[in-house]
Amino acid sequence: VTAGDPQISPDGTTLLFTKSWADPSAAKSKSAIWTADADGNGQRVFTMQAAAPRWSPDGSQVAFVSDRGDFGNGVFVMPAGGGDATELARHRGAIGGLAWSPDGTTLAYASAFDPDDPDDNGPDKDAAPSVRVVRRYDYKQDNRGYLNDVRQQIWLAGVDGSGKRKLTGELVDFDAPQWSPDGKTLAARISLQNGMGGQLGLIDAVTGAVTRVGPEAGAVSVWAWSPDGSKIIFGGDTKQTWQSDLFLYDVASKTIDQLTTDLPMQPESGFATIALPAQPIWLDDQTVLLAALRGGSSGLYRFDIETAELELAQDFGAVHSGLMLDRATGAVYQAANSLEGTGKI
């Protein structure tokens, strides 16, 4: 059993995390959301057949993804104290990157859209395999199979049950949407060059209009809005070198400042379709907390955007993933690979 994706409640009292395991009898993986006290004690099941828990801003509800139902996967919400779950949206494919709007009324997420099957009906089981006409070099991908023009788009779902809405439509992959503090814009990674490069996409939450940040030949690994929403720090490069530096984007002027050269660690950027990036956390208007790798070991780093000074706060001697901070106590929550090879919180 693997534990991961720890999420601390807004009041810092309750932890949610996902446990995953393989079920040989069903030839598939299964998962459940567990809950515990902030110190890890009192662990118990929160809900079965579920993953990717996300607290609402006021801590009263939990959103999650589940394959319960007739087909595919759904976005659900349920009271934080337990109870019945309400389905908000359903897709035939995977759902990732759940993110609550700051006002708690809307969930953003990424899921695939097929222009040749806009109603998401899926293939006809009785039909012969279709002929593939390849028009782009990224027509297939590891872990996803044949794609043609199927790409991850950003969707919105109303918590009031008003249904889902596709926000983006470009024939590129979007993933890991992140709301601006004012709730008007979403920042998401745009995957290019068959996943080897990308840009940051700023998406209008009403119109879906996309502003691309960074050169098309570059790469984006992690990103985070400043507390006032005026800036975005992101890791990446102006060309794909597989080694990120840190950049600062000014939203008003649409300018980019490169803050580092030859960054001595690699921000933990996750793995597309499998694990989300460990996004940076602004500790204040000037200091950012980063989860990163160096020499095969995970660490926590503080970065000063004014002086470009990087300080190692903690080296773990093991590989960690994810990054959650309880601002009241300063506690950091991550998943860790133990020496026994099992995931733990």
mmCIF file of C-alpha atoms in Angstrom:
data_model
loop_
_atom_site.group_PDB
_atom_site.id
_atom_site.type_symbol
_atom_site.label_atom_id
_atom_site.label_comp_id
_atom_site.label_asym_id
_atom_site.label_seq_id
_atom_site.Cartn_x
_atom_site.Cartn_y
_atom_site.Cartn_z
ATOM 1 C CA VAL A 1 0.000 0.000 0.000
ATOM 2 C CA THR A 2 1.296 3.438 -0.975
ATOM 3 C CA ALA A 3 0.350 6.637 0.852
ATOM 4 C CA GLY A 4 0.542 10.053 -0.785
ATOM 5 C CA ASP A 5 -0.955 13.432 -1.640
ATOM 6 C CA PRO A 6 -1.300 14.746 1.956
ATOM 7 C CA GLN A 7 -3.730 17.665 2.354
ATOM 8 C CA ILE A 8 -4.021 19.589 5.642
ATOM 9 C CA SER A 9 -7.315 21.312 6.470
ATOM 10 C CA PRO A 10 -7.472 25.139 6.469
ATOM 11 C CA ASP A 11 -7.693 25.179 10.277
ATOM 12 C CA GLY A 12 -4.670 22.851 10.559
ATOM 13 C CA THR A 13 -6.446 20.145 12.560
ATOM 14 C CA THR A 14 -7.160 17.366 10.065
ATOM 15 C CA LEU A 15 -5.084 15.590 7.453
ATOM 16 C CA LEU A 16 -6.422 13.849 4.350
ATOM 17 C CA PHE A 17 -4.312 11.565 2.187
ATOM 18 C CA THR A 18 -4.709 8.810 -0.403
ATOM 19 C CA LYS A 19 -3.807 5.158 0.014
ATOM 20 C CA SER A 20 -3.387 3.149 -3.195
ATOM 21 C CA TRP A 21 -2.866 -0.556 -3.825
ATOM 22 C CA ALA A 22 -3.110 -3.196 -6.529
ATOM 23 C CA ASP A 23 -6.067 -5.559 -6.503
ATOM 24 C CA PRO A 24 -4.992 -8.814 -8.231
ATOM 25 C CA SER A 25 -8.550 -10.154 -8.265
ATOM 26 C CA ALA A 26 -9.768 -7.193 -10.303
ATOM 27 C CA ALA A 27 -6.529 -6.647 -12.255
ATOM 28 C CA LYS A 28 -6.603 -2.930 -11.440
ATOM 29 C CA SER A 29 -5.389 -0.416 -8.922
ATOM 30 C CA LYS A 30 -7.635 0.814 -6.123
ATOM 31 C CA SER A 31 -7.520 3.751 -3.757
ATOM 32 C CA ALA A 32 -9.201 5.261 -0.717
ATOM 33 C CA ILE A 33 -8.997 8.578 1.091
ATOM 34 C CA TRP A 34 -7.925 8.357 4.706
ATOM 35 C CA THR A 35 -8.086 10.984 7.424
ATOM 36 C CA ALA A 36 -5.968 11.575 10.522
ATOM 37 C CA ASP A 37 -5.191 14.172 13.124
ATOM 38 C CA ALA A 38 -2.592 16.757 12.144
ATOM 39 C CA ASP A 39 0.112 14.738 13.931
ATOM 40 C CA GLY A 40 -0.805 11.519 12.078
ATOM 41 C CA ASN A 41 -2.677 9.879 14.941
ATOM 42 C CA GLY A 42 -6.250 8.613 14.698
ATOM 43 C CA GLN A 43 -5.983 7.325 11.141
ATOM 44 C CA ARG A 44 -9.221 6.031 9.642
ATOM 45 C CA VAL A 45 -10.988 5.730 6.287
ATOM 46 C CA PHE A 46 -12.702 8.904 5.066
ATOM 47 C CA THR A 47 -14.211 7.457 1.876
ATOM 48 C CA MET A 48 -13.513 4.420 -0.284
ATOM 49 C CA GLN A 49 -12.923 4.213 -4.029
ATOM 50 C CA ALA A 50 -11.590 7.773 -4.096
ATOM 51 C CA ALA A 51 -8.403 9.794 -4.505
ATOM 52 C CA ALA A 52 -7.026 13.344 -4.803
ATOM 53 C CA PRO A 53 -8.825 14.983 -1.845
ATOM 54 C CA ARG A 54 -8.975 18.789 -1.803
ATOM 55 C CA TRP A 55 -10.332 20.928 1.043
ATOM 56 C CA SER A 56 -12.715 23.765 0.254
ATOM 57 C CA PRO A 57 -11.343 27.194 1.249
ATOM 58 C CA ASP A 58 -13.542 27.304 4.364
ATOM 59 C CA GLY A 59 -12.810 23.684 5.286
ATOM 60 C CA SER A 60 -16.469 22.632 5.231
ATOM 61 C CA GLN A 61 -16.285 20.352 2.170
ATOM 62 C CA VAL A 62 -13.874 17.969 0.469
ATOM 63 C CA ALA A 63 -13.663 17.478 -3.289
ATOM 64 C CA PHE A 64 -12.228 14.270 -4.697
ATOM 65 C CA VAL A 65 -12.053 12.054 -7.797
ATOM 66 C CA SER A 66 -13.662 8.612 -7.930
ATOM 67 C CA ASP A 67 -14.347 5.880 -10.480
ATOM 68 C CA ARG A 68 -17.587 4.935 -8.715
ATOM 69 C CA GLY A 69 -20.522 5.018 -11.133
ATOM 70 C CA ASP A 70 -21.421 3.489 -14.466
ATOM 71 C CA PHE A 71 -18.295 4.519 -16.410
ATOM 72 C CA GLY A 72 -15.179 6.613 -16.258
ATOM 73 C CA ASN A 73 -14.409 8.987 -13.418
ATOM 74 C CA GLY A 74 -16.319 11.667 -11.570
ATOM 75 C CA VAL A 75 -15.673 14.810 -9.550
ATOM 76 C CA PHE A 76 -17.423 14.638 -6.180
ATOM 77 C CA VAL A 77 -17.875 16.806 -3.091
ATOM 78 C CA MET A 78 -18.922 15.702 0.367
ATOM 79 C CA PRO A 79 -19.159 17.330 3.805
ATOM 80 C CA ALA A 80 -15.858 17.411 5.687
ATOM 81 C CA GLY A 81 -17.534 15.664 8.603
ATOM 82 C CA GLY A 82 -18.654 12.780 6.386
ATOM 83 C CA GLY A 83 -21.927 11.987 4.680
ATOM 84 C CA ASP A 84 -23.238 11.530 1.172
ATOM 85 C CA ALA A 85 -21.070 12.542 -1.788
ATOM 86 C CA THR A 86 -22.516 14.655 -4.620
ATOM 87 C CA GLU A 87 -21.317 14.129 -8.182
ATOM 88 C CA LEU A 88 -20.494 17.372 -10.016
ATOM 89 C CA ALA A 89 -19.011 16.109 -13.297
ATOM 90 C CA ARG A 90 -18.127 12.888 -15.114
ATOM 91 C CA HIS A 91 -15.587 12.008 -17.807
ATOM 92 C CA ARG A 92 -14.680 8.802 -19.557
ATOM 93 C CA GLY A 93 -10.983 9.466 -19.011
ATOM 94 C CA ALA A 94 -8.819 10.424 -16.044
ATOM 95 C CA ILE A 95 -9.356 13.598 -14.011
ATOM 96 C CA GLY A 96 -6.490 15.467 -12.405
ATOM 97 C CA GLY A 97 -5.425 18.676 -10.742
ATOM 98 C CA LEU A 98 -8.581 19.480 -8.754
ATOM 99 C CA ALA A 99 -8.470 23.081 -7.530
ATOM 100 C CA TRP A 100 -11.083 25.099 -5.614
ATOM 101 C CA SER A 101 -11.792 28.683 -6.641
ATOM 102 C CA PRO A 102 -11.011 31.163 -3.840
ATOM 103 C CA ASP A 103 -14.731 31.787 -3.240
ATOM 104 C CA GLY A 104 -15.455 28.069 -2.961
ATOM 105 C CA THR A 105 -18.075 27.991 -5.731
ATOM 106 C CA THR A 106 -16.168 26.289 -8.555
ATOM 107 C CA LEU A 107 -13.728 23.438 -9.101
ATOM 108 C CA ALA A 108 -11.171 23.529 -11.899
ATOM 109 C CA TYR A 109 -9.486 20.388 -13.188
ATOM 110 C CA ALA A 110 -7.902 18.785 -16.262
ATOM 111 C CA SER A 111 -9.417 15.977 -18.313
ATOM 112 C CA ALA A 112 -9.091 14.786 -21.895
ATOM 113 C CA PHE A 113 -11.327 16.014 -24.717
ATOM 114 C CA ASP A 114 -11.641 14.314 -28.099
ATOM 115 C CA PRO A 115 -12.767 16.653 -30.906
ATOM 116 C CA ASP A 116 -13.984 13.568 -32.800
ATOM 117 C CA ASP A 117 -16.118 12.501 -29.811
ATOM 118 C CA PRO A 118 -17.298 15.749 -28.195
ATOM 119 C CA ASP A 119 -20.079 14.002 -26.258
ATOM 120 C CA ASP A 120 -17.595 11.577 -24.682
ATOM 121 C CA ASN A 121 -19.533 8.517 -25.822
ATOM 122 C CA GLY A 122 -16.446 6.381 -26.313
ATOM 123 C CA PRO A 123 -15.739 3.925 -29.140
ATOM 124 C CA ASP A 124 -18.427 1.687 -30.581
ATOM 125 C CA LYS A 125 -17.688 -1.750 -29.157
ATOM 126 C CA ASP A 126 -19.035 -3.467 -32.301
ATOM 127 C CA ALA A 127 -17.191 -1.286 -34.818
ATOM 128 C CA ALA A 128 -13.973 -2.283 -36.535
ATOM 129 C CA PRO A 129 -10.827 -0.449 -35.403
ATOM 130 C CA SER A 130 -10.662 2.938 -37.054
ATOM 131 C CA VAL A 131 -7.937 3.884 -39.514
ATOM 132 C CA ARG A 132 -5.451 6.286 -37.949
ATOM 133 C CA VAL A 133 -4.460 9.287 -40.046
ATOM 134 C CA VAL A 134 -1.496 10.955 -38.381
ATOM 135 C CA ARG A 135 -1.277 14.733 -38.700
ATOM 136 C CA ARG A 136 1.142 15.528 -35.875
ATOM 137 C CA TYR A 137 4.300 13.965 -34.498
ATOM 138 C CA ASP A 138 2.890 13.759 -30.959
ATOM 139 C CA TYR A 139 0.070 11.421 -32.025
ATOM 140 C CA LYS A 140 0.869 8.946 -29.230
ATOM 141 C CA GLN A 141 2.462 9.075 -25.804
ATOM 142 C CA ASP A 142 3.685 6.713 -23.096
ATOM 143 C CA ASN A 143 1.043 5.994 -20.461
ATOM 144 C CA ARG A 144 -1.698 7.344 -22.752
ATOM 145 C CA GLY A 145 -1.537 5.379 -25.976
ATOM 146 C CA TYR A 146 -2.736 6.755 -29.298
ATOM 147 C CA LEU A 147 -3.956 10.353 -29.048
ATOM 148 C CA ASN A 148 -4.440 11.931 -32.461
ATOM 149 C CA ASP A 149 -6.048 15.251 -31.384
ATOM 150 C CA VAL A 150 -7.157 14.113 -27.908
ATOM 151 C CA ARG A 151 -5.663 16.559 -25.407
ATOM 152 C CA GLN A 152 -6.033 17.487 -21.751
ATOM 153 C CA GLN A 153 -8.256 20.555 -21.390
ATOM 154 C CA ILE A 154 -9.200 22.661 -18.383
ATOM 155 C CA TRP A 155 -12.777 22.208 -17.154
ATOM 156 C CA LEU A 156 -14.877 24.013 -14.555
ATOM 157 C CA ALA A 157 -17.618 22.428 -12.436
ATOM 158 C CA GLY A 158 -20.028 24.362 -10.246
ATOM 159 C CA VAL A 159 -20.234 23.167 -6.654
ATOM 160 C CA ASP A 160 -23.960 24.015 -6.782
ATOM 161 C CA GLY A 161 -24.470 21.149 -9.243
ATOM 162 C CA SER A 162 -24.811 23.388 -12.299
ATOM 163 C CA GLY A 163 -22.664 21.017 -14.364
ATOM 164 C CA LYS A 164 -19.295 21.081 -16.099
ATOM 165 C CA ARG A 165 -17.924 23.513 -18.682
ATOM 166 C CA LYS A 166 -14.892 23.097 -20.938
ATOM 167 C CA LEU A 167 -12.791 26.224 -20.545
ATOM 168 C CA THR A 168 -9.916 25.640 -23.004
ATOM 169 C CA GLY A 169 -9.918 24.305 -26.547
ATOM 170 C CA GLU A 170 -6.444 24.534 -28.069
ATOM 171 C CA LEU A 171 -5.059 21.207 -29.328
ATOM 172 C CA VAL A 172 -2.387 21.110 -26.621
ATOM 173 C CA ASP A 173 -2.295 19.522 -23.167
ATOM 174 C CA PHE A 174 -3.119 21.682 -20.143
ATOM 175 C CA ASP A 175 -2.559 20.403 -16.629
ATOM 176 C CA ALA A 176 -2.529 21.378 -12.923
ATOM 177 C CA PRO A 177 -4.708 24.537 -12.998
ATOM 178 C CA GLN A 178 -4.043 27.020 -10.209
ATOM 179 C CA TRP A 179 -6.431 29.898 -9.402
ATOM 180 C CA SER A 180 -5.248 33.474 -9.026
ATOM 181 C CA PRO A 181 -6.047 35.002 -5.607
ATOM 182 C CA ASP A 182 -8.877 37.072 -7.129
ATOM 183 C CA GLY A 183 -10.390 34.026 -8.857
ATOM 184 C CA LYS A 184 -10.337 35.600 -12.309
ATOM 185 C CA THR A 185 -7.481 33.660 -13.901
ATOM 186 C CA LEU A 186 -6.090 30.131 -13.900
ATOM 187 C CA ALA A 187 -2.415 29.342 -14.397
ATOM 188 C CA ALA A 188 -1.773 25.933 -15.974
ATOM 189 C CA ARG A 189 1.134 24.233 -17.687
ATOM 190 C CA ILE A 190 0.896 23.843 -21.462
ATOM 191 C CA SER A 191 2.714 20.715 -22.578
ATOM 192 C CA LEU A 192 4.563 20.977 -25.895
ATOM 193 C CA GLN A 193 7.057 18.879 -27.890
ATOM 194 C CA ASN A 194 5.287 15.684 -26.822
ATOM 195 C CA GLY A 195 5.729 16.585 -23.173
ATOM 196 C CA MET A 196 9.403 17.476 -23.338
ATOM 197 C CA GLY A 197 8.804 21.233 -23.171
ATOM 198 C CA GLY A 198 6.094 23.717 -22.449
ATOM 199 C CA GLN A 199 4.848 27.132 -21.478
ATOM 200 C CA LEU A 200 2.744 28.608 -18.708
ATOM 201 C CA GLY A 201 -0.823 29.365 -19.794
ATOM 202 C CA LEU A 202 -2.839 32.100 -18.074
ATOM 203 C CA ILE A 203 -6.506 31.332 -18.711
ATOM 204 C CA ASP A 204 -9.377 33.766 -18.272
ATOM 205 C CA ALA A 205 -11.846 31.967 -15.992
ATOM 206 C CA VAL A 206 -14.829 33.419 -17.894
ATOM 207 C CA THR A 207 -13.838 33.471 -21.558
ATOM 208 C CA GLY A 208 -11.146 30.782 -21.640
ATOM 209 C CA ALA A 209 -8.763 33.116 -23.478
ATOM 210 C CA VAL A 210 -5.168 31.936 -23.024
ATOM 211 C CA THR A 211 -2.084 34.103 -22.598
ATOM 212 C CA ARG A 212 1.120 32.128 -23.063
ATOM 213 C CA VAL A 213 4.097 32.889 -20.848
ATOM 214 C CA GLY A 214 7.621 31.906 -21.857
ATOM 215 C CA PRO A 215 9.147 30.888 -25.204
ATOM 216 C CA GLU A 216 7.583 28.024 -27.139
ATOM 217 C CA ALA A 217 10.919 26.172 -27.156
ATOM 218 C CA GLY A 218 11.228 26.469 -23.381
ATOM 219 C CA ALA A 219 9.967 24.462 -20.431
ATOM 220 C CA VAL A 220 7.918 24.993 -17.264
ATOM 221 C CA SER A 221 8.240 22.771 -14.189
ATOM 222 C CA VAL A 222 6.518 24.475 -11.217
ATOM 223 C CA TRP A 223 4.675 27.765 -10.651
ATOM 224 C CA ALA A 224 2.786 29.757 -8.016
ATOM 225 C CA TRP A 225 0.916 33.065 -7.755
ATOM 226 C CA SER A 226 2.207 35.688 -5.333
ATOM 227 C CA PRO A 227 -0.133 36.464 -2.388
ATOM 228 C CA ASP A 228 -1.509 39.578 -4.121
ATOM 229 C CA GLY A 229 -1.681 37.933 -7.554
ATOM 230 C CA SER A 230 0.594 40.482 -9.179
ATOM 231 C CA LYS A 231 3.420 38.048 -9.928
ATOM 232 C CA ILE A 232 4.039 34.381 -10.663
ATOM 233 C CA ILE A 233 7.235 32.575 -9.789
ATOM 234 C CA PHE A 234 7.968 29.613 -12.010
ATOM 235 C CA GLY A 235 10.692 27.110 -12.646
ATOM 236 C CA GLY A 236 11.737 26.354 -16.183
ATOM 237 C CA ASP A 237 14.069 27.418 -18.926
ATOM 238 C CA THR A 238 14.121 29.323 -22.198
ATOM 239 C CA LYS A 239 15.068 26.077 -23.944
ATOM 240 C CA GLN A 240 14.759 22.450 -22.884
ATOM 241 C CA THR A 241 17.904 21.686 -20.906
ATOM 242 C CA TRP A 242 16.276 19.394 -18.295
ATOM 243 C CA GLN A 243 17.570 21.745 -15.593
ATOM 244 C CA SER A 244 15.241 24.446 -14.309
ATOM 245 C CA ASP A 245 16.061 27.972 -13.268
ATOM 246 C CA LEU A 246 13.679 30.344 -11.496
ATOM 247 C CA PHE A 247 11.807 33.150 -13.243
ATOM 248 C CA LEU A 248 9.387 35.865 -12.114
ATOM 249 C CA TYR A 249 6.490 36.935 -14.320
ATOM 250 C CA ASP A 250 4.901 40.354 -13.754
ATOM 251 C CA VAL A 251 1.204 40.029 -14.597
ATOM 252 C CA ALA A 252 0.589 43.734 -15.297
ATOM 253 C CA SER A 253 3.607 44.408 -17.515
ATOM 254 C CA LYS A 254 3.751 40.859 -18.953
ATOM 255 C CA THR A 255 7.506 40.799 -18.462
ATOM 256 C CA ILE A 256 9.728 37.950 -17.285
ATOM 257 C CA ASP A 257 12.823 38.329 -15.089
ATOM 258 C CA GLN A 258 15.258 35.447 -14.845
ATOM 259 C CA LEU A 259 16.148 35.162 -11.164
ATOM 260 C CA THR A 260 18.774 32.395 -11.229
ATOM 261 C CA THR A 261 21.415 30.916 -13.481
ATOM 262 C CA ASP A 262 22.516 27.318 -12.999
ATOM 263 C CA LEU A 263 20.156 26.553 -10.115
ATOM 264 C CA PRO A 264 21.898 23.892 -7.944
ATOM 265 C CA MET A 265 18.755 21.776 -7.458
ATOM 266 C CA GLN A 266 15.769 20.605 -9.488
ATOM 267 C CA PRO A 267 12.268 21.697 -8.383
ATOM 268 C CA GLU A 268 10.013 18.646 -7.950
ATOM 269 C CA SER A 269 7.815 18.914 -11.034
ATOM 270 C CA GLY A 270 5.863 15.652 -10.819
ATOM 271 C CA PHE A 271 5.135 13.496 -13.849
ATOM 272 C CA ALA A 272 2.438 14.345 -16.377
ATOM 273 C CA THR A 273 -0.734 12.198 -16.030
ATOM 274 C CA ILE A 274 0.728 10.474 -12.939
ATOM 275 C CA ALA A 275 1.845 12.975 -10.274
ATOM 276 C CA LEU A 276 1.242 16.706 -9.887
ATOM 277 C CA PRO A 277 4.081 19.192 -9.377
ATOM 278 C CA ALA A 278 5.070 20.091 -5.829
ATOM 279 C CA GLN A 279 4.128 23.731 -6.337
ATOM 280 C CA PRO A 280 6.138 26.496 -4.636
ATOM 281 C CA ILE A 281 4.596 28.204 -1.605
ATOM 282 C CA TRP A 282 4.977 31.935 -0.970
ATOM 283 C CA LEU A 283 5.861 32.357 2.721
ATOM 284 C CA ASP A 284 5.533 36.139 2.392
ATOM 285 C CA ASP A 285 5.823 38.762 -0.350
ATOM 286 C CA GLN A 286 9.524 38.029 -0.812
ATOM 287 C CA THR A 287 10.250 34.447 0.264
ATOM 288 C CA VAL A 288 9.240 31.222 -1.492
ATOM 289 C CA LEU A 289 9.418 27.646 -0.179
ATOM 290 C CA LEU A 290 10.472 25.052 -2.751
ATOM 291 C CA ALA A 291 10.551 21.256 -2.730
ATOM 292 C CA ALA A 292 13.428 20.068 -4.892
ATOM 293 C CA LEU A 293 15.886 17.272 -5.654
ATOM 294 C CA ARG A 294 19.650 17.301 -5.589
ATOM 295 C CA GLY A 295 21.889 14.274 -5.923
ATOM 296 C CA GLY A 296 18.918 11.940 -5.607
ATOM 297 C CA SER A 297 17.792 13.452 -2.306
ATOM 298 C CA SER A 298 14.748 15.640 -1.679
ATOM 299 C CA GLY A 299 15.052 18.871 0.240
ATOM 300 C CA LEU A 300 13.194 22.006 1.252
ATOM 301 C CA TYR A 301 14.639 25.311 0.110
ATOM 302 C CA ARG A 302 13.873 28.944 0.898
ATOM 303 C CA PHE A 303 14.359 31.356 -1.983
ATOM 304 C CA ASP A 304 14.506 35.159 -1.713
ATOM 305 C CA ILE A 305 13.158 36.739 -4.913
ATOM 306 C CA GLU A 306 14.821 40.091 -4.158
ATOM 307 C CA THR A 307 18.357 38.832 -3.513
ATOM 308 C CA ALA A 308 18.087 35.497 -5.425
ATOM 309 C CA GLU A 309 19.597 33.795 -2.378
ATOM 310 C CA LEU A 310 18.803 30.087 -2.040
ATOM 311 C CA GLU A 311 18.930 28.476 1.396
ATOM 312 C CA LEU A 312 18.662 24.749 2.114
ATOM 313 C CA ALA A 313 16.251 24.396 5.029
ATOM 314 C CA GLN A 314 16.158 20.591 5.200
ATOM 315 C CA ASP A 315 17.738 17.680 3.360
ATOM 316 C CA PHE A 316 15.942 14.369 3.791
ATOM 317 C CA GLY A 317 18.317 11.812 2.312
ATOM 318 C CA ALA A 318 15.306 10.249 0.580
ATOM 319 C CA VAL A 319 12.831 11.083 -2.165
ATOM 320 C CA HIS A 320 9.724 13.060 -1.167
ATOM 321 C CA SER A 321 6.759 14.251 -3.221
ATOM 322 C CA GLY A 322 4.103 16.916 -2.834
ATOM 323 C CA LEU A 323 4.264 20.018 -0.657
ATOM 324 C CA MET A 324 1.663 21.246 1.835
ATOM 325 C CA LEU A 325 2.190 23.887 4.517
ATOM 326 C CA ASP A 326 0.195 24.586 7.665
ATOM 327 C CA ARG A 327 0.866 28.296 8.041
ATOM 328 C CA ALA A 328 -0.294 28.381 11.653
ATOM 329 C CA THR A 329 2.281 25.871 12.880
ATOM 330 C CA GLY A 330 4.854 25.913 10.081
ATOM 331 C CA ALA A 331 4.474 22.155 9.630
ATOM 332 C CA VAL A 332 5.225 20.802 6.157
ATOM 333 C CA TYR A 333 3.434 17.699 4.845
ATOM 334 C CA GLN A 334 4.883 15.478 2.115
ATOM 335 C CA ALA A 335 4.858 11.857 1.045
ATOM 336 C CA ALA A 336 8.166 10.070 1.561
ATOM 337 C CA ASN A 337 9.787 6.935 0.206
ATOM 338 C CA SER A 338 11.003 4.984 3.237
ATOM 339 C CA LEU A 339 13.947 2.595 3.338
ATOM 340 C CA GLU A 340 11.479 -0.283 3.307
ATOM 341 C CA GLY A 341 10.164 0.947 -0.050
ATOM 342 C CA THR A 342 6.680 1.811 1.172
ATOM 343 C CA GLY A 343 5.070 5.218 1.012
ATOM 344 C CA LYS A 344 4.443 6.919 4.318
ATOM 345 C CA ILE A 345 3.216 10.273 5.655
#
